Short mmCIF file of C-alpha atoms in Angstrom, two decimals:
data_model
loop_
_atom_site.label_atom_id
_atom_site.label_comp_id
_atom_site.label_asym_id
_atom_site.label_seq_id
_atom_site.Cartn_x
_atom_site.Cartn_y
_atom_site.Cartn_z
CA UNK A 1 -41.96 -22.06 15.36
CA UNK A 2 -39.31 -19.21 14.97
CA UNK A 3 -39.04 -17.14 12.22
CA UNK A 4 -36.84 -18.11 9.13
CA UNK A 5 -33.01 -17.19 10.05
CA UNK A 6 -32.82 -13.97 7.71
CA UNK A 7 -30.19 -14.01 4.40
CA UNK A 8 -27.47 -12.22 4.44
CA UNK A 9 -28.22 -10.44 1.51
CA UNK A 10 -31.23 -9.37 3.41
CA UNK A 11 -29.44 -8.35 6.12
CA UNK A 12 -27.42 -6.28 3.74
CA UNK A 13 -30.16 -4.66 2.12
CA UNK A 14 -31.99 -3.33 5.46
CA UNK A 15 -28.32 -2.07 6.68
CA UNK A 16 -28.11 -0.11 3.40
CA UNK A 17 -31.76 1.07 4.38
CA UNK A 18 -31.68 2.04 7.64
CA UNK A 19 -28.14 2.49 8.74
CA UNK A 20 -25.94 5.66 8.13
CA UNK A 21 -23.55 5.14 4.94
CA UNK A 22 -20.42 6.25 6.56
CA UNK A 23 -21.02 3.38 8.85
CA UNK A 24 -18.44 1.10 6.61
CA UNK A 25 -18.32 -2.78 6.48
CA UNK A 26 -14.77 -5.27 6.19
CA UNK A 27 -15.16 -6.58 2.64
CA UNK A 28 -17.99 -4.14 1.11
CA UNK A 29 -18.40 -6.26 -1.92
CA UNK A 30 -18.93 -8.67 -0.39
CA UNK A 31 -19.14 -8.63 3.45
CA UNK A 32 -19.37 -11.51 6.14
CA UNK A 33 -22.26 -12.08 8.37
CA UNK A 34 -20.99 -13.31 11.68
CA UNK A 35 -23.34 -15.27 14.02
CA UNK A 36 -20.93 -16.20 16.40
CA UNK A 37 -16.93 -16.16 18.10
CA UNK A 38 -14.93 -17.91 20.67
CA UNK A 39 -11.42 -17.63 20.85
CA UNK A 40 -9.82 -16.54 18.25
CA UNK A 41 -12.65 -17.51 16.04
CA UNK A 42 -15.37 -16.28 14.40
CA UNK A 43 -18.37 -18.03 12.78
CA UNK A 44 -20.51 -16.82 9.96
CA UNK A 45 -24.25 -18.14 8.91
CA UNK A 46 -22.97 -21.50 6.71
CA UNK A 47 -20.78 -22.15 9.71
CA UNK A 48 -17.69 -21.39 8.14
CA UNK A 49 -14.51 -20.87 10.71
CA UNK A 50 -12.38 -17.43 10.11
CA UNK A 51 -9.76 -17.36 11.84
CA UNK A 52 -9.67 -14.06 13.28
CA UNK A 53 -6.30 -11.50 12.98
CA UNK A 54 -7.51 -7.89 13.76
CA UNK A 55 -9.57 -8.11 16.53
CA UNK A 56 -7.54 -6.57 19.36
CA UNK A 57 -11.15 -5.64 21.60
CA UNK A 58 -11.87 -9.05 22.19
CA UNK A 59 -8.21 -9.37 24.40
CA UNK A 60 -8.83 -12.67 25.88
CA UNK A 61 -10.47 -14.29 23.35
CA UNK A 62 -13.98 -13.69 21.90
CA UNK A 63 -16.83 -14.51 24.54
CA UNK A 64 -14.28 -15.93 27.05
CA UNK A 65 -16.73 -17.93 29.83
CA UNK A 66 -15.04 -16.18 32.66
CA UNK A 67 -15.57 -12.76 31.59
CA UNK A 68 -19.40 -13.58 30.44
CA UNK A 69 -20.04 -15.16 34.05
CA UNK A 70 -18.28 -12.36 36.08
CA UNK A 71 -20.97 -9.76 33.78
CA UNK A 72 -23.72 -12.02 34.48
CA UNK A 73 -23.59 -12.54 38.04
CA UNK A 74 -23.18 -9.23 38.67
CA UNK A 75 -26.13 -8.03 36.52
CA UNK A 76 -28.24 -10.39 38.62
CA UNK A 77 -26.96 -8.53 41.87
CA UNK A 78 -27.02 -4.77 40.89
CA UNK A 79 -25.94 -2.09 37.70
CA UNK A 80 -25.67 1.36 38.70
CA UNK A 81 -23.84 4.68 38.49
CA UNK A 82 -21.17 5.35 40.65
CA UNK A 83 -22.50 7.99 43.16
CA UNK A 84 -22.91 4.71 45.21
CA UNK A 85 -20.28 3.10 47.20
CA UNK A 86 -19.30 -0.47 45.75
CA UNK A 87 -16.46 -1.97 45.98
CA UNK A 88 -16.37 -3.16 42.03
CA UNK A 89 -15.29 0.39 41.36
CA UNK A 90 -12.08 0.71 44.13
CA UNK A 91 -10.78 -2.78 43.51
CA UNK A 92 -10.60 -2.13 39.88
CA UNK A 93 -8.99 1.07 40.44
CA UNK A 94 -6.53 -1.08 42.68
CA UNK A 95 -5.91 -3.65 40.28
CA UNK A 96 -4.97 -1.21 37.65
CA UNK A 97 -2.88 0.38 39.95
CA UNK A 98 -1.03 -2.51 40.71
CA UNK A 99 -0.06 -2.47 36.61
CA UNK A 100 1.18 0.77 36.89
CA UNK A 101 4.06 3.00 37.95
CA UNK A 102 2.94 5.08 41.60
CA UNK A 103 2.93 7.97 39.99
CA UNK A 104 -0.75 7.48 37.98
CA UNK A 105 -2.95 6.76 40.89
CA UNK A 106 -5.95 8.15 40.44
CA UNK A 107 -8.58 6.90 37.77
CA UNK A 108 -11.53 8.32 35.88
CA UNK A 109 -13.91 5.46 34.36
CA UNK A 110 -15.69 5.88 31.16
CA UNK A 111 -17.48 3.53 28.24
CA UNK A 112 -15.29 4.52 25.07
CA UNK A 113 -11.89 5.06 24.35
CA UNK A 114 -13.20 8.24 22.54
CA UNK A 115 -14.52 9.67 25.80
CA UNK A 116 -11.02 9.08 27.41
CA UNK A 117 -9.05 10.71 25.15
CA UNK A 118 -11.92 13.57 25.42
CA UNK A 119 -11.33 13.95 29.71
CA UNK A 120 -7.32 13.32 28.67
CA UNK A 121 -7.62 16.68 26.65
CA UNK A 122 -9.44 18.55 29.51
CA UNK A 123 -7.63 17.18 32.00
CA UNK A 124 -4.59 18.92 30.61
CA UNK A 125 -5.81 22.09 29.54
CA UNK A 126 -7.54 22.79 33.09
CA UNK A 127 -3.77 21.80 34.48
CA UNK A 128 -1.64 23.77 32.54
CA UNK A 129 -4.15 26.24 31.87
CA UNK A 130 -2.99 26.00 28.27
CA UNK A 131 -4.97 25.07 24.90
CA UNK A 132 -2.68 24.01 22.27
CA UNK A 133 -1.85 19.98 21.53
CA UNK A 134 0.68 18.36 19.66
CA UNK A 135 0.12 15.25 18.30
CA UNK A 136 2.16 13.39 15.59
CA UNK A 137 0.99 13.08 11.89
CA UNK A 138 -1.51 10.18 10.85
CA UNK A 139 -2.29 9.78 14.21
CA UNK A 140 -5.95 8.75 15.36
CA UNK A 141 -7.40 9.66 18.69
CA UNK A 142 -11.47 8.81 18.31
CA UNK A 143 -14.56 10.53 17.38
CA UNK A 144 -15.83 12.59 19.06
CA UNK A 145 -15.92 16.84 17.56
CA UNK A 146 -12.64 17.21 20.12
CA UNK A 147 -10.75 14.32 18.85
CA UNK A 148 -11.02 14.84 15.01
CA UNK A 149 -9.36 18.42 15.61
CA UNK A 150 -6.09 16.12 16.90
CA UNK A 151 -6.43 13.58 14.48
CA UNK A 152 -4.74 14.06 11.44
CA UNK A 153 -5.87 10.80 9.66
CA UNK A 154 -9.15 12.11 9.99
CA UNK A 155 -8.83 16.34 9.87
CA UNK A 156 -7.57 16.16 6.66
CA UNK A 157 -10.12 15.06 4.96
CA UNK A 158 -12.14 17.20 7.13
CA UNK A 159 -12.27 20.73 8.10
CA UNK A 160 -8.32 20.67 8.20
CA UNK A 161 -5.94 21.95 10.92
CA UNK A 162 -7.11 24.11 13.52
CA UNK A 163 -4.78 26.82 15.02
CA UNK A 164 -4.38 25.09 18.19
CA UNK A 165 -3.17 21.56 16.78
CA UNK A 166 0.53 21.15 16.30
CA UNK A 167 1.48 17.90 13.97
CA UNK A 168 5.21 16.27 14.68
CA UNK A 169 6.44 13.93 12.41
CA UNK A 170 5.62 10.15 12.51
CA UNK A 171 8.57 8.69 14.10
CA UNK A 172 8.28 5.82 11.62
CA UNK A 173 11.99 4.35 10.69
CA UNK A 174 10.83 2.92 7.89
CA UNK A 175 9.50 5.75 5.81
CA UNK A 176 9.86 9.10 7.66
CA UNK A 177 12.34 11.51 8.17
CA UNK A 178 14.62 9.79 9.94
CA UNK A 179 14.80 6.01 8.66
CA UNK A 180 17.13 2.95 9.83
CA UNK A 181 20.30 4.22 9.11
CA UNK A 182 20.16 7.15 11.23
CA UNK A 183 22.47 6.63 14.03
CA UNK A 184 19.89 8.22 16.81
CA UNK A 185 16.56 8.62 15.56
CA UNK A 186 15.05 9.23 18.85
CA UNK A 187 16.87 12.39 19.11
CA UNK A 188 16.48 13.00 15.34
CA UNK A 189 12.50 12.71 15.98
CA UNK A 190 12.35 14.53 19.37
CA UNK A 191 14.46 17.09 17.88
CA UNK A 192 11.51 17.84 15.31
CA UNK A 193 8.81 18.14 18.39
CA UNK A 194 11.14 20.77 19.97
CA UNK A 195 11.62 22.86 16.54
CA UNK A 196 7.42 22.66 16.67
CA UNK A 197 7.45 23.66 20.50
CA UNK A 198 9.73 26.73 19.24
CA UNK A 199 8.44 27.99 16.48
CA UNK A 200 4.77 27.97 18.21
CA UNK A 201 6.03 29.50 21.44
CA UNK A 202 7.07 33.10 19.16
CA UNK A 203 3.91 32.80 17.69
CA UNK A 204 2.37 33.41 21.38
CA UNK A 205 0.91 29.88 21.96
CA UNK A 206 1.48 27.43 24.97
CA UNK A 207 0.99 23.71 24.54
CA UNK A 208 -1.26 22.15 26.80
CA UNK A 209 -0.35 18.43 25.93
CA UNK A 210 1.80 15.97 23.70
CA UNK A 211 -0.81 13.47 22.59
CA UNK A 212 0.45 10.45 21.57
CA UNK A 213 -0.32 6.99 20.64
CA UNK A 214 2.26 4.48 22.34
CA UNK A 215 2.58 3.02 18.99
CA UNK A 216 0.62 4.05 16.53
CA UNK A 217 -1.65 1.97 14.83
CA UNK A 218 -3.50 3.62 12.01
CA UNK A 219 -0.37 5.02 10.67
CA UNK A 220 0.69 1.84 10.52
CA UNK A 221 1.59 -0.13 12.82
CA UNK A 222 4.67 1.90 13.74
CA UNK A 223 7.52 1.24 16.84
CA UNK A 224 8.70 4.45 17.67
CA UNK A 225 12.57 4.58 18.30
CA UNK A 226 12.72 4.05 22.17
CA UNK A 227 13.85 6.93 23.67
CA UNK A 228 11.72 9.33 21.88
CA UNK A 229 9.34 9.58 24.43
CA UNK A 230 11.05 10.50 27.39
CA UNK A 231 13.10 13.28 25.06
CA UNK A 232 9.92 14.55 23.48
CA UNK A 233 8.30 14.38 27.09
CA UNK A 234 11.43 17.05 28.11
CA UNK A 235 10.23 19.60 25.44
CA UNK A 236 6.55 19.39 26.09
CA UNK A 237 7.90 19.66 30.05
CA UNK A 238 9.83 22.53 29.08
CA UNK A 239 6.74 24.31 27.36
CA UNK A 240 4.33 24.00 30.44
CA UNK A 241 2.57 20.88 28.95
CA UNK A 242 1.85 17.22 30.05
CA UNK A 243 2.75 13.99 27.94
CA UNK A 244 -0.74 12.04 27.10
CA UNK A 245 0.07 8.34 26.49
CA UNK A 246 -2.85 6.69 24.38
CA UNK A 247 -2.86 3.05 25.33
CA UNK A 248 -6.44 2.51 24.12
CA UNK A 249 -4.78 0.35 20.85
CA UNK A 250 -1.92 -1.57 22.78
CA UNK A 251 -2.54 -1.73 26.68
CA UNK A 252 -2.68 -4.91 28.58
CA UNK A 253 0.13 -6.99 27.55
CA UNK A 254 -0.12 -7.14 24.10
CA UNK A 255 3.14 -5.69 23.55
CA UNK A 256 4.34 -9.07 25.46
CA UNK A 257 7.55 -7.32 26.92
CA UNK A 258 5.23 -5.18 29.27
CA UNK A 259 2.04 -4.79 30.17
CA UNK A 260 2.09 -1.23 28.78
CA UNK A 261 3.15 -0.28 25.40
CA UNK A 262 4.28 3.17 26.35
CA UNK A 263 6.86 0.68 29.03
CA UNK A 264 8.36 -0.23 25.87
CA UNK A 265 10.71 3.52 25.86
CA UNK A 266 12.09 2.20 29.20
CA UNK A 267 12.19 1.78 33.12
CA UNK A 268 12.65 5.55 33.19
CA UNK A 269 9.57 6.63 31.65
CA UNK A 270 6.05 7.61 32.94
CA UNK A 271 3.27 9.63 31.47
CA UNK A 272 1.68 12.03 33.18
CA UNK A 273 -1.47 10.79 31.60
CA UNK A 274 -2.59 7.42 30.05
CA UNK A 275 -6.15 6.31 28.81
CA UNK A 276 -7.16 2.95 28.26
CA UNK A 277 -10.08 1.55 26.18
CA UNK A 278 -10.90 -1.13 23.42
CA UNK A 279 -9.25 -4.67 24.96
CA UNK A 280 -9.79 -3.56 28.89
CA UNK A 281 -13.40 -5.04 28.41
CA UNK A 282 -13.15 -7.37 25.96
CA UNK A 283 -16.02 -6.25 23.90
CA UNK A 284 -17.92 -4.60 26.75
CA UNK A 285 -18.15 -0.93 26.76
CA UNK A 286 -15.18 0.61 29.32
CA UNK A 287 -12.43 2.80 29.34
CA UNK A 288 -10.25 4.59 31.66
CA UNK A 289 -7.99 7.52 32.41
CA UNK A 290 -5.42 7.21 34.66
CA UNK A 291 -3.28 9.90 35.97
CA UNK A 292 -1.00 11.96 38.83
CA UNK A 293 -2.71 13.01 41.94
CA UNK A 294 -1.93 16.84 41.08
CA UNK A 295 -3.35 16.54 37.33
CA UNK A 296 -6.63 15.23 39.16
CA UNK A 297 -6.76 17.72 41.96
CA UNK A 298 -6.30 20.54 39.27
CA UNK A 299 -9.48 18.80 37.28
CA UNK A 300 -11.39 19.03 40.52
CA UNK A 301 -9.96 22.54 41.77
CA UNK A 302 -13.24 23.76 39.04
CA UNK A 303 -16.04 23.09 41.50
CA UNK A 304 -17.73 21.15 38.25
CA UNK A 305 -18.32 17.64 39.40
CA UNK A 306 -17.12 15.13 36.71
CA UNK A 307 -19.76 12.68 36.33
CA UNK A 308 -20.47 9.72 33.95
CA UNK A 309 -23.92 8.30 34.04
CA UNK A 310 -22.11 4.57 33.16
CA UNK A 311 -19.09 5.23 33.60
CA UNK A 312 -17.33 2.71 36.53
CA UNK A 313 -20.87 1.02 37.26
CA UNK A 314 -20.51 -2.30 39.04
CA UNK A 315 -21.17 -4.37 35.86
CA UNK A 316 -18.05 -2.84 33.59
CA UNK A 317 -15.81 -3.08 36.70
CA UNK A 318 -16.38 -6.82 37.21
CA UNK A 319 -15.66 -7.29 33.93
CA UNK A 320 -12.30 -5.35 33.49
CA UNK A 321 -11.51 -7.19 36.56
CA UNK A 322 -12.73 -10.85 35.47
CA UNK A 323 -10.71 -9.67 31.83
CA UNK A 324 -7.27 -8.71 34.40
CA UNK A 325 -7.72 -12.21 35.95
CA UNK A 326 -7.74 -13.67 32.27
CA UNK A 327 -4.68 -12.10 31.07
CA UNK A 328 -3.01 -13.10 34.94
CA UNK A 329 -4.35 -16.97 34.87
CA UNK A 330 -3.81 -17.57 30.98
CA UNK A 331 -0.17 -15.81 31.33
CA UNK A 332 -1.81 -13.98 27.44
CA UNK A 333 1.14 -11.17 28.19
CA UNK A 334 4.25 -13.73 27.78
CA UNK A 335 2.07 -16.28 25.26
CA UNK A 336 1.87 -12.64 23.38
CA UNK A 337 5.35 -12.26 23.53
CA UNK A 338 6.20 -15.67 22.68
CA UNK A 339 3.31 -16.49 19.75
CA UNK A 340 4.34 -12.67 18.79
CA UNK A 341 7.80 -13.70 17.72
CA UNK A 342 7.43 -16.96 16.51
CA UNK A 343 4.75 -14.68 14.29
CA UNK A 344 7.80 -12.01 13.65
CA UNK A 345 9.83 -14.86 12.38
CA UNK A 346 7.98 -16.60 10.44
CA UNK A 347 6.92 -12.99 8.69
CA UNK A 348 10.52 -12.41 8.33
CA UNK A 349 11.40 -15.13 6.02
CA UNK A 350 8.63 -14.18 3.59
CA UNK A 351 10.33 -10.91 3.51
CA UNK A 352 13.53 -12.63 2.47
CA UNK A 353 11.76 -14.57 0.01
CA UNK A 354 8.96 -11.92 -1.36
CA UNK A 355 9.81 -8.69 -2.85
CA UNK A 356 6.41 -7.39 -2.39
CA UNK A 357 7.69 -7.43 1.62
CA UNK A 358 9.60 -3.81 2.53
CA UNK A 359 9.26 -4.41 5.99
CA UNK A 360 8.07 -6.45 9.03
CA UNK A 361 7.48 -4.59 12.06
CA UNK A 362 6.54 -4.86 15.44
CA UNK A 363 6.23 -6.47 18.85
CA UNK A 364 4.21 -9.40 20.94
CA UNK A 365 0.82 -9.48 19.40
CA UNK A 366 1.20 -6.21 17.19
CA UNK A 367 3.16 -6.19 13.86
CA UNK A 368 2.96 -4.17 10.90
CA UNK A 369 3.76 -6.26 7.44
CA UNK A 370 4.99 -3.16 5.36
CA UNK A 371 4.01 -4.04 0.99
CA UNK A 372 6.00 -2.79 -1.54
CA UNK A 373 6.05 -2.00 -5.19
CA UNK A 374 10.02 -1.34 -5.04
CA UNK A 375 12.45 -2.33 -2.51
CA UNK A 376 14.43 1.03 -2.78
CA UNK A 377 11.89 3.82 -3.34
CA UNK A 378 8.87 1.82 -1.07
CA UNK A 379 6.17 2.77 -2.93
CA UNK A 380 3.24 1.73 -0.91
CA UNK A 381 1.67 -1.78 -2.68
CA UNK A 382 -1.73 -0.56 -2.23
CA UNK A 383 -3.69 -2.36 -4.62
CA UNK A 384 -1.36 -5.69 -4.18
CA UNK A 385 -2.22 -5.18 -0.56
CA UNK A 386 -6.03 -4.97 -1.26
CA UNK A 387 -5.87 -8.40 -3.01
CA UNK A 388 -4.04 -10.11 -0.47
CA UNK A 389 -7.13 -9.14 2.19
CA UNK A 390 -9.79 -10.49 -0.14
CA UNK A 391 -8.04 -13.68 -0.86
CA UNK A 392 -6.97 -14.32 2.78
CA UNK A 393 -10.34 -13.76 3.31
CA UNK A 394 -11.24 -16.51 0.75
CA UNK A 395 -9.30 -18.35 2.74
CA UNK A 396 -11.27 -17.80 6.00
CA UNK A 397 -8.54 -15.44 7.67
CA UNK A 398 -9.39 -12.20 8.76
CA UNK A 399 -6.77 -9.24 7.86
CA UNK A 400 -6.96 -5.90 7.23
CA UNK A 401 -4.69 -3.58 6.25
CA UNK A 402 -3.50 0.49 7.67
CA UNK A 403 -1.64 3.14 7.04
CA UNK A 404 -1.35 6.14 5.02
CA UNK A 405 -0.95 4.34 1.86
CA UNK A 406 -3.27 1.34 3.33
CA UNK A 407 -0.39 -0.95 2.15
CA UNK A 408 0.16 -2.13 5.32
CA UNK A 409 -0.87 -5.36 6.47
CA UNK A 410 -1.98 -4.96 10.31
CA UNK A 411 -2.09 -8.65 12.82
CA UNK A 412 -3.49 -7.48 16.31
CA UNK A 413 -5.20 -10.96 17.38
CA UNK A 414 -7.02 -11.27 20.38
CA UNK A 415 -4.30 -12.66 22.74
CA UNK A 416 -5.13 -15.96 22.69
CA UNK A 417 -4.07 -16.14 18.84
CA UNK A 418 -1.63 -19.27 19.22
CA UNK A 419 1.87 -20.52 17.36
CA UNK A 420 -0.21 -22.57 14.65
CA UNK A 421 -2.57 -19.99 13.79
CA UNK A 422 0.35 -17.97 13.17
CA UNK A 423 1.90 -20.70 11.02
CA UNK A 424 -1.36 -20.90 9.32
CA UNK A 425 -1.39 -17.42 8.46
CA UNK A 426 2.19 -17.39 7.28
CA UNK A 427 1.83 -20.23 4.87
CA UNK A 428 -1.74 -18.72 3.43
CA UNK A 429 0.67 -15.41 2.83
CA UNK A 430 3.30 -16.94 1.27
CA UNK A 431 0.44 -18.96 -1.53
CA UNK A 432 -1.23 -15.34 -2.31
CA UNK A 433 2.13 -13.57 -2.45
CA UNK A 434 3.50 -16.68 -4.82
CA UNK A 435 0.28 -15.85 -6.51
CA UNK A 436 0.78 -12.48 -7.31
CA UNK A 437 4.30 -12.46 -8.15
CA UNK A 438 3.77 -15.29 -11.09
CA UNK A 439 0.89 -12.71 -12.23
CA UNK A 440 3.16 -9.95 -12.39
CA UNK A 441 6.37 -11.55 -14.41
#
């Protein structure tokens, strides 16, 4: 006989005991025990089906067969580093090539989006021989010592700015500087990383890097003006530094319209460096950084070898690739862009009935629902937006929200999220919202 499936509450109290406290839980007054996930879906211990709206990792859907089998088999066959020849590792690289412009053809592999960013930031600096990094405010680039310095949302409640980190506005054109009825916020937001660029270069300090989130997420959920990349990718030019693209969020067709997000500023755009992470294994560990030949032979120009103990092993590659043939076979990129604006849509005429609605961003599988207190001023709804998590989640949907004022309600669905999930979603909204507007008269 087994032993007695353990409580949740149990379960709770040996997490509390034995796990670090700034390790935080989804619903901490009362948080979900999941067993179990497929699709969309997630299953806790009673069996109860949550339908499942912010988990962007799990790309194809959660525990997709074809991505289990292609890790299994190869497990049976081999897992090790990549100081071996296998072919796992080069026809990943070529796949991922295939999905990008010529220019980034050479690829580093790692196991976290964190340690991307991380090689992203060295990378540069041992190019341009520079230190300093710009980034844009409320940004989020991982955890690791390196990536807190460049991450506002988190160095302000920190240690605060170091000398070396540069913070642009958020080209948000909802709330920032420049806001929907400026005639060419692009230039408007660029202009603000060149008066940065300016004022840092008479100081004495040279820019290594533009770090930037395709569209940034934790800020929430925000669409930068397209346009403002390939300007803002001019100044950092200008200054002797490289433009970082941080897909690890919004790579792979999610975005619908491309594969990339950072495609999204148009045909006339490239990087010089993008890193990958989160959805490329669906769960499994693996990241990447891709980049120009010249970047790479810069990196190597050291004599240090760069070496990852788990980095590309045969196991990870076979599933990025299996995940690749997922997205290819299910067509997830153009069901992302269609579910994604049936989604926008239906989003759209809450916000024409519900005042608590300021805005309703975004595109394929990524939108931002932007809550209110007052149409005009757009006080962040915090608290409303708080309530409206807890009772979706009553309603066994899972949503959570981002953003500065965490008033903004985030959907990034594993791809496979489909039109009457999103109706679902829509008409649980509009109940709560209902809900709380009655309260308030």
């Amino acid at each position: 006989m087994g032993a007695e499936p353990r409580s949740r509450q149990e379960t709770l109290a040996l997490r509390k005991q034995l796990i670090g406290s700034s390790c935080k839980l989804f619903f901490p007054e009362d948080p979900v025990k999941i067993i179990s996930a497929k699709g969309q879906y997630m299953y806790d211990e009673n069996g109860n089906k949550y339908l499942d709206c912010i988990n962007n990792v799990a790309q194809v859907g959660h525990c997709h067969s074809e991505v289990i089998r292609a890790a299994h088999q190869q497990n049976l066959a081999l897992n090790t580093n990549s100081r071996y020849l296998h072919d796992n590792l080069v026809d990943y690289a070529q796949r991922l090539s295939n999905t990008l412009p010529k220019k980034l053809c050479t690829f580093y592999f790692l196991n976290s989006g964190s340690e991307a960013n991380d090689l992203a930031l060295r990378l540069a600096r041992q190019y341009t021989k520079h230190e300093d990094i710009l980034v844009v405010d409320h940004a989020y680039h991982g955890h690791l010592t390196s990536l807190i310095d460049i991450s506002p949302y988190k160095f302000r409640n920190l240690e605060g700015q170091k000398e070396w980190v540069h913070v642009a506005p958020l080209p948000d054109t909802y709330r920032g500087l420049y806001r929907e009825d400026n005639k060419d916020p692009a230039t408007a937001y660029a202009n603000e990383v060149k008066k940065i660029i300016d004022q840092a270069q008479q100081k004495g300090r040279k820019f290594a890097a533009f770090f930037v989130e395709s569209l940034p997420s934790v800020a929430g959920q925000i669409i930068p003006p397209p346009g403002y990349f390939q300007k803002a990718a001019k100044h950092i030019h200008s200054a002797g530094g490289v433009f970082i693209a941080d897909e690890i969020q919004v790579g792979f067709g999610r975005v619908g319209k491309h594969f990339w997000a950072f495609q999204l500023q148009g045909e006339d755009f490239i990087p010089d460096i993008i890193t990958m992470g989160k959805p490329i294994g669906n769960g499994h560990p693996v990241s990447c950084v891709a980049t120009t030949k010249e970047i790479a032979e810069a990196f190597s120009a050291t004599g240090v070898e760069y070496f990852n103990t788990f980095g590309g092993n045969p196991v990870s590659c076979a599933i990025g690739i299996a995940v690749l043939d997922v997205i290819e076979k299910e067509q997830l990129q153009l069901h992302a862009l269609q579910v994604g604006s049936f989604l926008m849509e239906l989003l759209n005429q809450q916000k024409a009935k519900h005042p608590l609605i300021g805005d309703v961003r975004g595109v394929g599988l990524f939108i931002g629902v932007d809550l209110v207190q007052d149409q005009e001023k757009r006080t962040p709804a915090t608290e409303e937006a708080a309530i409206i998590v807890t009772r979706l989640k009553e309603e066994f949907i899972m949503l959570a929200t981002d953003g500065p004022g965490r008033n903004v309600l985030k959907f990034k669905p594993p791809l496979c999220f489909n039109a009457e999930d999103a109706k679902l979603v829509a008409d649980k909204l509009d109940k709560i919202l209902t809900e709380l507007e009655k309260r308030e008269a």
